[in-house]
């Protein structure tokens, strides 16, 4: 009896110590997040540094301090988890990107984005996988099989959409931003689909049927994931339009939008779909319909809330990657052969450069063949920027590497540890070097690009001016589309010569005739006497 009591007391003490350690860890990490934001603000406008690189460096410095204080036992406050990344950090980033994206620019280049993101990722995956099979065996890395080499191709085909948000500006380079970021979202989804397919299919008996199954599986996942995101966005718009929560509480409107977006992401995870595509298109649909159904105060709140959550998640990711890069457990395996680790990382960077160049320039040429107007074509300078800006590898690559080569964030196999440390090295190198040089490269190749302040950079002087700026920037497609609706296509010949404008025109007619009356949107918001939307109706009647 006494022994059982002693065991219970001991376990209670350990639980209390564990809780205290968790509180200390979270407190330190929140303090570091605050430091990243302050330092990033002080360095704002610098042509070389951005918040992601600042967080990486601060994470590295913190890792060194922790290493010194723990006498080399640990370098991090938290343990990396794929669930932490995919379930909690990635959704707000991707959703806000879809919510803020300029829809007209995005859908005008949708075919090129899909071509780069889907076919381009497959080309990059093939080159990196074949290069890994041909070159890595000579380095004697240990027990890596065919599945590991194919997984390496999927891991290093995933571009860093988060870092793209940091180095490209939607207002300064809208065309390049829509291409690179849109491609990055489709690219991440394709890489995750490829990675999951590699783990599910029988790679020993790989044949032409395997390739057909892989392509068919991707098309199915792409279509169903997109539809799920659109349905979730439309459902939120319909609920708010019919029940009109804003009449009672702005909090309910904002909460419903947040929860519906996150619900779509989790349902996609539950069904084995591409949750990245789902939440991205949910954000696009919500910005087109749901956002216009809520009150003016809710519009301001949602814009700030989504942008803030995305911003904090981005800083969290880069800060943690910087600290995890110095994890002493994995570096012990490569300490006896640093030249091998450097050689492997160099080979991976070279394969990433080759894999991206192999599809950006040929697919840009094919895309230009389908466009008649010279202004719509991707010139060679823009192709170089697209190639360079997509070279960065980030948290998606690290999460997939941990999934393939570690269990619960740890590994005791030398080959697996070398692959994880090499992945971290490539992520750090590509983020710092390629990220630092992207802005100067844009200014060098596109010196005529005007500099504009971001619409979210400061608080608006009033809600009305804030709303006007959002309609000009974040929701600009609505205003631009209204001007375009007056242009009627002359004949079927216009559909052949200018397909993007014609499709957009007919979609706008269908949207105005059927979608907006049912789901709301600009010009179809609920009319409640005395509500903020009453002014919108009066303004429309005057015009």
Coordinates of C-alpha atoms in Angstrom, one line a residue:
X1 CA 0.0 0.0 0.0
X2 CA 2.8 2.4 1.0
X3 CA 4.7 1.6 -2.3
X4 CA 1.6 2.5 -4.3
X5 CA 1.2 5.7 -2.5
X6 CA 4.9 6.6 -3.1
X7 CA 4.5 5.9 -6.8
X8 CA 1.4 8.1 -7.0
X9 CA 3.2 11.0 -5.2
X10 CA 6.2 10.6 -7.5
X11 CA 4.1 10.6 -10.6
X12 CA 2.2 13.7 -9.4
X13 CA 5.5 15.5 -8.8
X14 CA 6.7 14.6 -12.3
X15 CA 3.4 15.8 -13.8
X16 CA 3.8 19.1 -12.0
X17 CA 7.4 19.5 -13.2
X18 CA 6.3 18.7 -16.7
X19 CA 3.5 21.3 -16.6
X20 CA 5.9 23.9 -15.2
X21 CA 8.4 23.1 -18.0
X22 CA 5.7 23.5 -20.6
X23 CA 4.7 26.9 -19.1
X24 CA 8.3 28.1 -19.1
X25 CA 8.8 26.9 -22.7
X26 CA 5.6 28.6 -24.0
X27 CA 6.5 31.8 -22.1
X28 CA 9.9 31.9 -23.7
X29 CA 8.6 31.2 -27.1
X30 CA 5.9 33.9 -26.9
X31 CA 8.6 36.3 -25.8
X32 CA 10.7 35.4 -28.8
X33 CA 7.7 35.9 -31.1
X34 CA 7.3 39.4 -29.7
X35 CA 11.0 40.1 -30.2
X36 CA 10.7 38.9 -33.9
X37 CA 7.8 41.3 -34.5
X38 CA 9.6 44.3 -32.9
X39 CA 12.9 43.6 -34.8
X40 CA 11.0 43.0 -38.0
X41 CA 9.2 46.3 -37.7
X42 CA 12.5 48.1 -37.1
X43 CA 13.9 46.5 -40.2
X44 CA 10.8 47.1 -42.4
X45 CA 11.7 48.5 -45.7
X46 CA 15.1 47.0 -45.8
X47 CA 15.8 45.7 -49.3
X48 CA 17.6 42.6 -48.0
X49 CA 15.9 41.5 -44.7
X50 CA 12.4 40.3 -44.2
X51 CA 10.5 38.9 -41.2
X52 CA 11.1 35.3 -42.1
X53 CA 14.9 35.7 -42.2
X54 CA 14.8 37.7 -39.0
X55 CA 12.9 34.9 -37.3
X56 CA 15.3 32.3 -38.7
X57 CA 18.3 34.2 -37.3
X58 CA 16.7 34.8 -34.0
X59 CA 15.8 31.1 -33.8
X60 CA 19.4 30.2 -34.5
X61 CA 20.8 32.6 -31.9
X62 CA 18.2 31.2 -29.4
X63 CA 19.3 27.7 -30.2
X64 CA 22.9 28.5 -29.6
X65 CA 22.0 30.1 -26.2
X66 CA 19.9 27.0 -25.2
X67 CA 22.8 24.7 -26.3
X68 CA 25.2 26.6 -24.0
X69 CA 22.9 26.7 -21.0
X70 CA 22.0 23.0 -21.3
X71 CA 25.7 22.0 -21.9
X72 CA 24.9 20.7 -25.4
X73 CA 21.9 18.5 -24.4
X74 CA 19.2 20.5 -26.2
X75 CA 18.8 23.4 -28.6
X76 CA 15.1 24.0 -28.7
X77 CA 12.1 24.8 -26.5
X78 CA 9.5 22.8 -28.3
X79 CA 9.6 19.5 -30.2
X80 CA 8.8 19.6 -33.9
X81 CA 5.5 17.9 -34.8
X82 CA 4.0 17.4 -38.2
X83 CA 0.5 17.7 -36.6
X84 CA 1.5 21.0 -35.1
X85 CA 2.5 22.3 -38.5
X86 CA -0.3 20.8 -40.7
X87 CA -3.2 21.1 -38.3
X88 CA -2.6 24.4 -36.5
X89 CA 0.0 26.6 -38.3
X90 CA -0.5 26.0 -42.0
X91 CA -4.4 26.5 -42.2
X92 CA -4.5 30.2 -41.2
X93 CA -1.6 31.0 -43.6
X94 CA -3.1 29.4 -46.7
X95 CA -6.6 30.6 -45.9
X96 CA -5.5 34.2 -45.5
X97 CA -3.6 34.0 -48.7
X98 CA -6.8 32.9 -50.5
X99 CA -8.8 35.5 -48.7
X100 CA -6.5 38.3 -49.6
X101 CA -5.5 37.2 -53.2
X102 CA -6.6 39.4 -56.1
X103 CA -9.0 37.0 -57.7
X104 CA -9.2 38.5 -61.2
X105 CA -5.4 38.3 -61.5
X106 CA -5.3 34.8 -60.1
X107 CA -8.0 33.3 -62.3
X108 CA -6.7 35.1 -65.4
X109 CA -3.5 33.1 -64.9
X110 CA -5.2 30.0 -63.5
X111 CA -4.2 27.7 -66.4
X112 CA -0.5 28.8 -66.2
X113 CA -0.6 28.4 -62.4
X114 CA -2.0 24.9 -62.7
X115 CA 0.5 24.0 -65.4
X116 CA 3.4 25.1 -63.2
X117 CA 2.0 23.8 -60.0
X118 CA 0.9 20.3 -61.2
X119 CA 2.9 19.4 -64.3
X120 CA 5.9 21.4 -63.2
X121 CA 6.0 19.7 -59.8
X122 CA 5.9 16.3 -61.5
X123 CA 8.8 17.3 -63.7
X124 CA 10.8 18.6 -60.7
X125 CA 9.9 15.4 -58.7
X126 CA 11.1 13.2 -61.5
X127 CA 14.5 15.0 -61.9
X128 CA 15.2 15.2 -58.1
X129 CA 14.2 11.5 -57.6
X130 CA 16.3 10.3 -60.5
X131 CA 19.2 12.4 -59.4
X132 CA 18.9 11.1 -55.8
X133 CA 18.9 7.5 -57.1
X134 CA 21.9 8.1 -59.3
X135 CA 24.1 10.2 -57.0
X136 CA 23.2 9.4 -53.4
X137 CA 24.1 5.7 -53.6
X138 CA 27.8 6.7 -54.0
X139 CA 27.7 8.6 -50.7
X140 CA 26.9 5.4 -48.7
X141 CA 24.2 7.0 -46.7
X142 CA 22.8 3.8 -45.2
X143 CA 19.7 1.8 -45.7
X144 CA 17.7 4.0 -48.1
X145 CA 15.3 2.2 -50.4
X146 CA 13.4 3.2 -53.6
X147 CA 10.5 4.7 -51.5
X148 CA 13.0 6.9 -49.7
X149 CA 14.5 8.2 -52.9
X150 CA 11.0 9.0 -54.3
X151 CA 10.1 10.6 -51.1
X152 CA 13.2 12.8 -51.4
X153 CA 11.9 13.9 -54.8
X154 CA 8.5 14.9 -53.3
X155 CA 10.1 16.6 -50.3
X156 CA 12.3 18.9 -52.3
X157 CA 9.7 19.6 -55.0
X158 CA 7.7 21.5 -52.4
X159 CA 8.3 25.2 -52.6
X160 CA 7.8 27.5 -49.7
X161 CA 4.5 29.4 -50.2
X162 CA 5.0 31.1 -46.8
X163 CA 8.3 32.7 -47.8
X164 CA 6.9 33.7 -51.1
X165 CA 4.4 35.9 -49.2
X166 CA 7.4 37.6 -47.5
X167 CA 9.6 38.3 -50.6
X168 CA 7.0 39.2 -53.2
X169 CA 4.5 42.0 -52.9
X170 CA 1.0 41.6 -54.3
X171 CA 0.7 45.4 -55.0
X172 CA 4.1 45.9 -56.5
X173 CA 4.2 42.8 -58.7
X174 CA 0.7 41.5 -59.0
X175 CA 1.4 39.3 -62.1
X176 CA 4.5 37.6 -60.6
X177 CA 2.8 37.3 -57.2
X178 CA -0.3 35.5 -58.6
X179 CA 1.9 33.2 -60.6
X180 CA 4.5 32.3 -58.0
X181 CA 2.2 32.1 -55.0
X182 CA -0.6 30.4 -56.9
X183 CA 1.9 27.9 -58.3
X184 CA 3.3 27.4 -54.7
X185 CA -0.2 26.5 -53.3
X186 CA -0.8 24.0 -56.1
X187 CA 2.8 22.8 -55.8
X188 CA 2.5 22.1 -52.1
X189 CA -0.7 20.2 -52.6
X190 CA 0.8 18.2 -55.4
X191 CA 3.9 17.4 -53.4
X192 CA 1.8 16.2 -50.4
X193 CA -0.3 14.1 -52.8
X194 CA 2.8 12.6 -54.3
X195 CA 4.3 11.9 -50.9
X196 CA 1.2 10.2 -49.6
X197 CA 0.9 8.2 -52.9
X198 CA 4.5 7.0 -52.5
X199 CA 3.7 5.7 -49.0
X200 CA 0.5 4.0 -50.0
X201 CA 1.3 2.3 -53.4
X202 CA 3.4 -0.8 -53.9
X203 CA 6.7 0.6 -55.3
X204 CA 8.3 -2.9 -55.9
X205 CA 5.9 -3.6 -58.8
X206 CA 5.8 -0.1 -60.2
X207 CA 4.7 0.1 -63.8
X208 CA 2.6 2.2 -66.2
X209 CA -0.5 1.4 -64.2
X210 CA 1.1 3.0 -61.2
X211 CA 1.7 6.2 -63.2
X212 CA -1.9 6.3 -64.4
X213 CA -3.2 5.7 -60.9
X214 CA -1.0 8.5 -59.6
X215 CA -2.2 11.0 -62.2
X216 CA -5.8 9.9 -61.8
X217 CA -5.5 10.2 -58.0
X218 CA -4.1 13.7 -58.3
X219 CA -6.9 14.9 -60.7
X220 CA -9.5 13.4 -58.3
X221 CA -7.9 15.0 -55.2
X222 CA -7.5 18.4 -57.0
X223 CA -11.1 18.5 -58.1
X224 CA -12.8 17.2 -54.9
X225 CA -10.6 19.4 -52.7
X226 CA -11.4 22.5 -54.7
X227 CA -15.2 21.7 -54.7
X228 CA -15.1 21.0 -50.9
X229 CA -13.5 24.4 -50.3
X230 CA -16.0 26.2 -52.6
X231 CA -18.9 24.4 -50.9
X232 CA -17.7 25.4 -47.4
X233 CA -17.4 29.0 -48.5
X234 CA -20.8 29.1 -50.1
X235 CA -22.4 27.4 -47.1
X236 CA -21.0 30.1 -44.8
X237 CA -22.2 32.8 -47.2
X238 CA -25.7 31.3 -47.3
X239 CA -26.0 30.9 -43.5
X240 CA -24.9 34.4 -42.8
X241 CA -27.1 35.9 -45.6
X242 CA -30.2 34.0 -44.4
X243 CA -29.8 34.2 -40.7
X244 CA -27.9 37.5 -40.7
X245 CA -25.9 37.2 -37.5
X246 CA -24.6 40.7 -37.7
X247 CA -28.0 42.0 -36.6
X248 CA -27.2 40.5 -33.2
X249 CA -23.5 40.1 -32.8
X250 CA -20.4 40.8 -34.9
X251 CA -18.6 38.2 -32.9
X252 CA -20.9 35.5 -34.2
X253 CA -20.2 36.5 -37.8
X254 CA -16.4 36.5 -37.4
X255 CA -16.5 33.3 -35.4
X256 CA -18.6 31.5 -38.0
X257 CA -16.3 32.5 -40.8
X258 CA -13.2 31.3 -38.9
X259 CA -14.8 28.0 -37.8
X260 CA -16.2 27.2 -41.2
X261 CA -12.9 27.8 -42.9
X262 CA -11.1 25.6 -40.3
X263 CA -13.9 23.0 -40.6
X264 CA -13.3 22.7 -44.3
X265 CA -9.6 22.1 -43.7
X266 CA -10.3 19.4 -41.1
X267 CA -12.9 17.6 -43.2
X268 CA -10.4 17.5 -46.1
X269 CA -7.9 15.9 -43.7
X270 CA -10.5 13.5 -42.5
X271 CA -11.5 12.4 -46.1
X272 CA -7.8 12.2 -47.2
X273 CA -8.1 15.1 -49.6
X274 CA -5.8 18.0 -50.2
X275 CA -6.6 20.3 -47.2
X276 CA -4.2 23.0 -48.6
X277 CA -6.3 23.4 -51.8
X278 CA -9.6 23.2 -49.8
X279 CA -8.8 26.0 -47.4
X280 CA -7.3 28.1 -50.1
X281 CA -10.4 28.0 -52.3
X282 CA -12.6 28.4 -49.2
X283 CA -10.8 31.7 -48.6
X284 CA -11.3 32.8 -52.2
X285 CA -15.1 32.0 -52.1
X286 CA -15.5 33.6 -48.7
X287 CA -13.9 36.8 -49.8
X288 CA -16.2 36.9 -52.9
X289 CA -19.5 36.2 -51.2
X290 CA -19.4 35.8 -47.3
X291 CA -17.3 38.9 -46.7
X292 CA -19.9 41.1 -48.4
X293 CA -22.8 39.6 -46.4
X294 CA -21.5 40.8 -43.0
X295 CA -21.6 44.2 -41.4
X296 CA -18.9 46.8 -42.0
X297 CA -17.4 46.3 -38.6
X298 CA -17.2 42.5 -39.2
X299 CA -15.4 43.2 -42.5
X300 CA -12.8 45.2 -40.8
X301 CA -12.4 42.7 -38.0
X302 CA -12.1 39.7 -40.3
X303 CA -9.5 41.3 -42.4
X304 CA -7.3 42.2 -39.4
X305 CA -8.0 38.9 -37.6
X306 CA -7.1 36.6 -40.6
X307 CA -4.0 38.7 -41.4
X308 CA -2.9 38.6 -37.8
X309 CA -3.3 34.9 -37.3
X310 CA -1.5 34.2 -40.6
X311 CA 1.3 36.6 -39.6
X312 CA 1.9 35.0 -36.2
X313 CA 1.9 31.5 -37.7
X314 CA 4.5 32.5 -40.3
X315 CA 6.8 34.0 -37.6
X316 CA 6.2 30.9 -35.4
X317 CA 7.3 28.6 -38.2
X318 CA 10.5 30.3 -39.1
X319 CA 11.5 30.9 -35.5
X320 CA 11.0 27.2 -34.8
X321 CA 12.9 26.1 -37.9
X322 CA 15.8 28.2 -36.8
X323 CA 15.9 26.6 -33.4
X324 CA 15.4 23.1 -34.6
X325 CA 18.3 23.5 -37.1
X326 CA 20.7 23.1 -34.1
X327 CA 19.1 19.9 -32.7
X328 CA 22.2 18.2 -31.3
X329 CA 20.6 14.7 -31.4
X330 CA 20.6 14.5 -35.2
X331 CA 23.9 16.4 -35.8
X332 CA 25.8 13.8 -33.7
X333 CA 25.3 11.3 -36.5
X334 CA 27.0 13.6 -39.1
X335 CA 29.7 14.9 -36.8
X336 CA 32.1 12.2 -37.9
X337 CA 31.7 13.0 -41.6
X338 CA 30.9 16.7 -42.1
X339 CA 32.1 16.6 -45.7
X340 CA 29.5 14.0 -46.6
X341 CA 26.8 16.1 -45.1
X342 CA 28.0 19.2 -47.0
X343 CA 28.2 17.2 -50.2
X344 CA 24.7 15.8 -49.8
X345 CA 23.3 19.3 -49.1
X346 CA 25.1 20.7 -52.1
X347 CA 23.7 17.9 -54.3
X348 CA 20.2 18.6 -53.1
X349 CA 20.5 22.3 -53.8
X350 CA 21.8 21.6 -57.3
X351 CA 18.9 19.2 -58.0
X352 CA 16.4 21.8 -56.8
X353 CA 18.0 24.4 -59.1
X354 CA 17.9 21.9 -62.1
X355 CA 14.4 20.6 -61.3
X356 CA 12.9 24.1 -61.2
X357 CA 14.7 25.3 -64.3
X358 CA 13.6 22.1 -66.2
X359 CA 9.9 23.2 -66.0
X360 CA 9.8 27.0 -65.5
X361 CA 11.4 27.9 -68.9
X362 CA 9.8 25.2 -71.1
X363 CA 6.4 25.6 -69.6
X364 CA 6.6 29.4 -69.8
X365 CA 7.3 28.9 -73.6
X366 CA 4.3 26.7 -73.9
X367 CA 2.1 29.1 -72.0
X368 CA 3.3 32.0 -74.2
X369 CA 2.2 30.1 -77.3
X370 CA -1.4 30.2 -76.1
X371 CA -1.4 34.0 -75.5
X372 CA -1.9 36.5 -78.3
X373 CA -1.2 39.7 -76.5
X374 CA 2.5 40.5 -75.8
X375 CA 1.5 42.0 -72.4
X376 CA 0.1 38.7 -71.3
X377 CA 3.2 36.7 -72.1
X378 CA 5.9 35.8 -69.6
X379 CA 9.1 37.5 -70.7
X380 CA 12.5 36.1 -70.0
X381 CA 13.2 38.4 -67.1
X382 CA 9.9 37.4 -65.4
X383 CA 10.8 33.8 -66.0
X384 CA 14.1 34.2 -64.2
X385 CA 12.3 35.8 -61.2
X386 CA 9.7 33.0 -61.2
X387 CA 12.5 30.4 -61.3
X388 CA 14.4 32.1 -58.5
X389 CA 11.5 33.0 -56.2
X390 CA 10.3 29.4 -56.2
X391 CA 13.7 27.9 -55.1
X392 CA 13.1 28.5 -51.4
X393 CA 12.2 25.4 -49.4
X394 CA 10.5 25.7 -46.0
X395 CA 8.4 24.1 -43.4
X396 CA 6.5 21.8 -45.8
X397 CA 9.8 20.1 -46.8
X398 CA 10.8 19.8 -43.1
X399 CA 7.5 18.3 -42.1
X400 CA 7.6 15.8 -44.9
X401 CA 11.2 14.9 -44.1
X402 CA 10.3 14.3 -40.4
X403 CA 7.3 12.2 -41.5
X404 CA 9.5 10.0 -43.8
X405 CA 12.8 9.8 -41.8
X406 CA 11.8 10.2 -38.1
X407 CA 9.2 9.1 -35.5
X408 CA 7.9 11.6 -33.0
X409 CA 10.6 14.0 -34.0
X410 CA 13.5 11.6 -33.2
X411 CA 15.6 9.1 -35.1
X412 CA 18.4 6.7 -34.3
X413 CA 19.2 5.7 -37.8
X414 CA 22.3 7.3 -39.3
X415 CA 21.0 7.6 -42.9
X416 CA 17.7 9.1 -41.7
X417 CA 19.4 11.6 -39.4
X418 CA 21.7 12.7 -42.3
X419 CA 18.6 13.2 -44.5
X420 CA 16.9 15.3 -41.9
X421 CA 19.9 17.5 -41.2
X422 CA 20.5 17.9 -44.9
X423 CA 16.9 19.0 -45.4
X424 CA 17.3 21.6 -42.6
X425 CA 20.5 22.8 -44.2
X426 CA 18.9 23.2 -47.6
X427 CA 15.9 25.0 -46.0
X428 CA 18.2 27.4 -44.2
X429 CA 20.4 28.0 -47.2
X430 CA 17.6 28.5 -49.7
X431 CA 15.6 30.8 -47.4
X432 CA 18.5 33.0 -46.4
X433 CA 20.4 33.1 -49.7
X434 CA 17.6 32.9 -52.3
X435 CA 15.3 34.9 -50.0
X436 CA 17.8 37.7 -49.5
X437 CA 18.5 38.1 -53.2
X438 CA 14.9 37.9 -54.5
X439 CA 14.0 41.6 -53.8
X440 CA 17.3 43.0 -55.3
X441 CA 16.8 40.6 -58.3
X442 CA 13.3 42.0 -58.9
X443 CA 14.7 45.6 -58.7
X444 CA 17.5 44.7 -61.1
X445 CA 15.3 42.9 -63.7
X446 CA 12.2 45.0 -63.2
X447 CA 13.4 48.5 -62.2
X448 CA 10.2 50.2 -63.3
X449 CA 8.0 48.4 -60.7
X450 CA 6.5 51.2 -58.5
X451 CA 6.8 50.9 -54.7
X452 CA 3.5 51.0 -52.8
X453 CA 2.7 50.6 -49.2
X454 CA 0.8 47.5 -48.2
X455 CA -2.9 48.1 -47.5
X456 CA -2.5 46.2 -44.2
X457 CA 0.6 48.1 -43.1
X458 CA -1.2 50.6 -40.8
X459 CA -4.5 51.2 -39.1
X460 CA -7.1 52.9 -41.3
X461 CA -8.1 56.4 -40.4
X462 CA -11.8 55.3 -40.5
X463 CA -13.7 52.1 -41.3
X464 CA -15.1 53.7 -44.5
X465 CA -11.7 54.5 -45.9
X466 CA -10.5 51.1 -44.9
X467 CA -13.3 49.5 -46.8
X468 CA -12.7 51.6 -49.8
X469 CA -9.0 50.6 -49.8
X470 CA -10.0 46.9 -49.5
X471 CA -12.3 47.2 -52.5
X472 CA -9.4 48.7 -54.4
X473 CA -6.8 46.2 -53.4
X474 CA -7.8 43.0 -51.6
X475 CA -11.2 42.9 -53.2
X476 CA -10.3 44.7 -56.4
X477 CA -11.7 42.1 -58.7
X478 CA -15.3 43.2 -57.8
X479 CA -14.7 46.8 -58.9
X480 CA -12.7 45.9 -61.9
X481 CA -15.3 43.3 -62.9
X482 CA -18.0 45.9 -62.8
X483 CA -16.2 48.0 -65.4
X484 CA -15.6 44.9 -67.5
X485 CA -19.2 43.8 -67.5
X486 CA -20.1 46.6 -69.9
X487 CA -17.8 45.1 -72.6
X488 CA -19.8 42.6 -74.6
X489 CA -17.9 39.9 -76.7
X490 CA -18.6 40.5 -80.3
X491 CA -18.7 36.9 -81.5
X492 CA -17.4 33.4 -81.0
X493 CA -14.2 34.7 -82.5
X494 CA -13.5 36.7 -79.3
X495 CA -13.8 33.4 -77.3
X496 CA -11.0 32.0 -79.4
X497 CA -8.7 35.1 -79.4
X498 CA -9.3 36.2 -75.8
X499 CA -10.5 33.1 -73.9
X500 CA -9.7 34.4 -70.4
X501 CA -11.7 37.6 -70.9
X502 CA -14.6 35.8 -72.4
X503 CA -14.8 33.1 -69.7
X504 CA -14.5 35.8 -67.1
X505 CA -17.3 37.8 -68.8
X506 CA -19.7 34.8 -68.9
X507 CA -18.8 33.8 -65.4
X508 CA -19.7 37.3 -64.2
X509 CA -23.1 37.2 -66.0
X510 CA -23.8 33.8 -64.3
X511 CA -22.5 35.1 -61.0
X512 CA -24.8 38.2 -61.1
X513 CA -27.8 36.2 -62.3
X514 CA -27.7 33.2 -60.1
X515 CA -24.9 33.0 -57.5
X516 CA -25.0 36.4 -55.9
X517 CA -28.8 36.5 -55.4
X518 CA -28.6 33.1 -53.7
X519 CA -25.3 33.5 -51.7
X520 CA -25.0 37.3 -51.4
X521 CA -22.0 39.4 -52.3
X522 CA -21.4 42.9 -53.4
X523 CA -24.7 44.4 -54.3
X524 CA -26.7 41.6 -52.7
X525 CA -26.1 42.2 -49.0
X526 CA -29.1 41.8 -46.6
X527 CA -31.1 45.0 -46.1
X528 CA -31.9 45.7 -42.4
X529 CA -33.2 49.2 -41.6
X530 CA -30.8 51.0 -39.4
X531 CA -27.9 48.6 -40.1
X532 CA -24.6 49.5 -41.6
X533 CA -25.7 47.9 -44.9
X534 CA -28.6 50.4 -45.3
X535 CA -26.1 53.1 -46.5
X536 CA -24.9 50.6 -49.2
X537 CA -28.4 50.3 -50.5
X538 CA -29.1 54.0 -50.5
X539 CA -25.8 54.6 -52.4
X540 CA -26.8 52.0 -55.0
X541 CA -30.3 53.5 -55.4
X542 CA -28.8 57.0 -55.9
X543 CA -26.6 55.6 -58.7

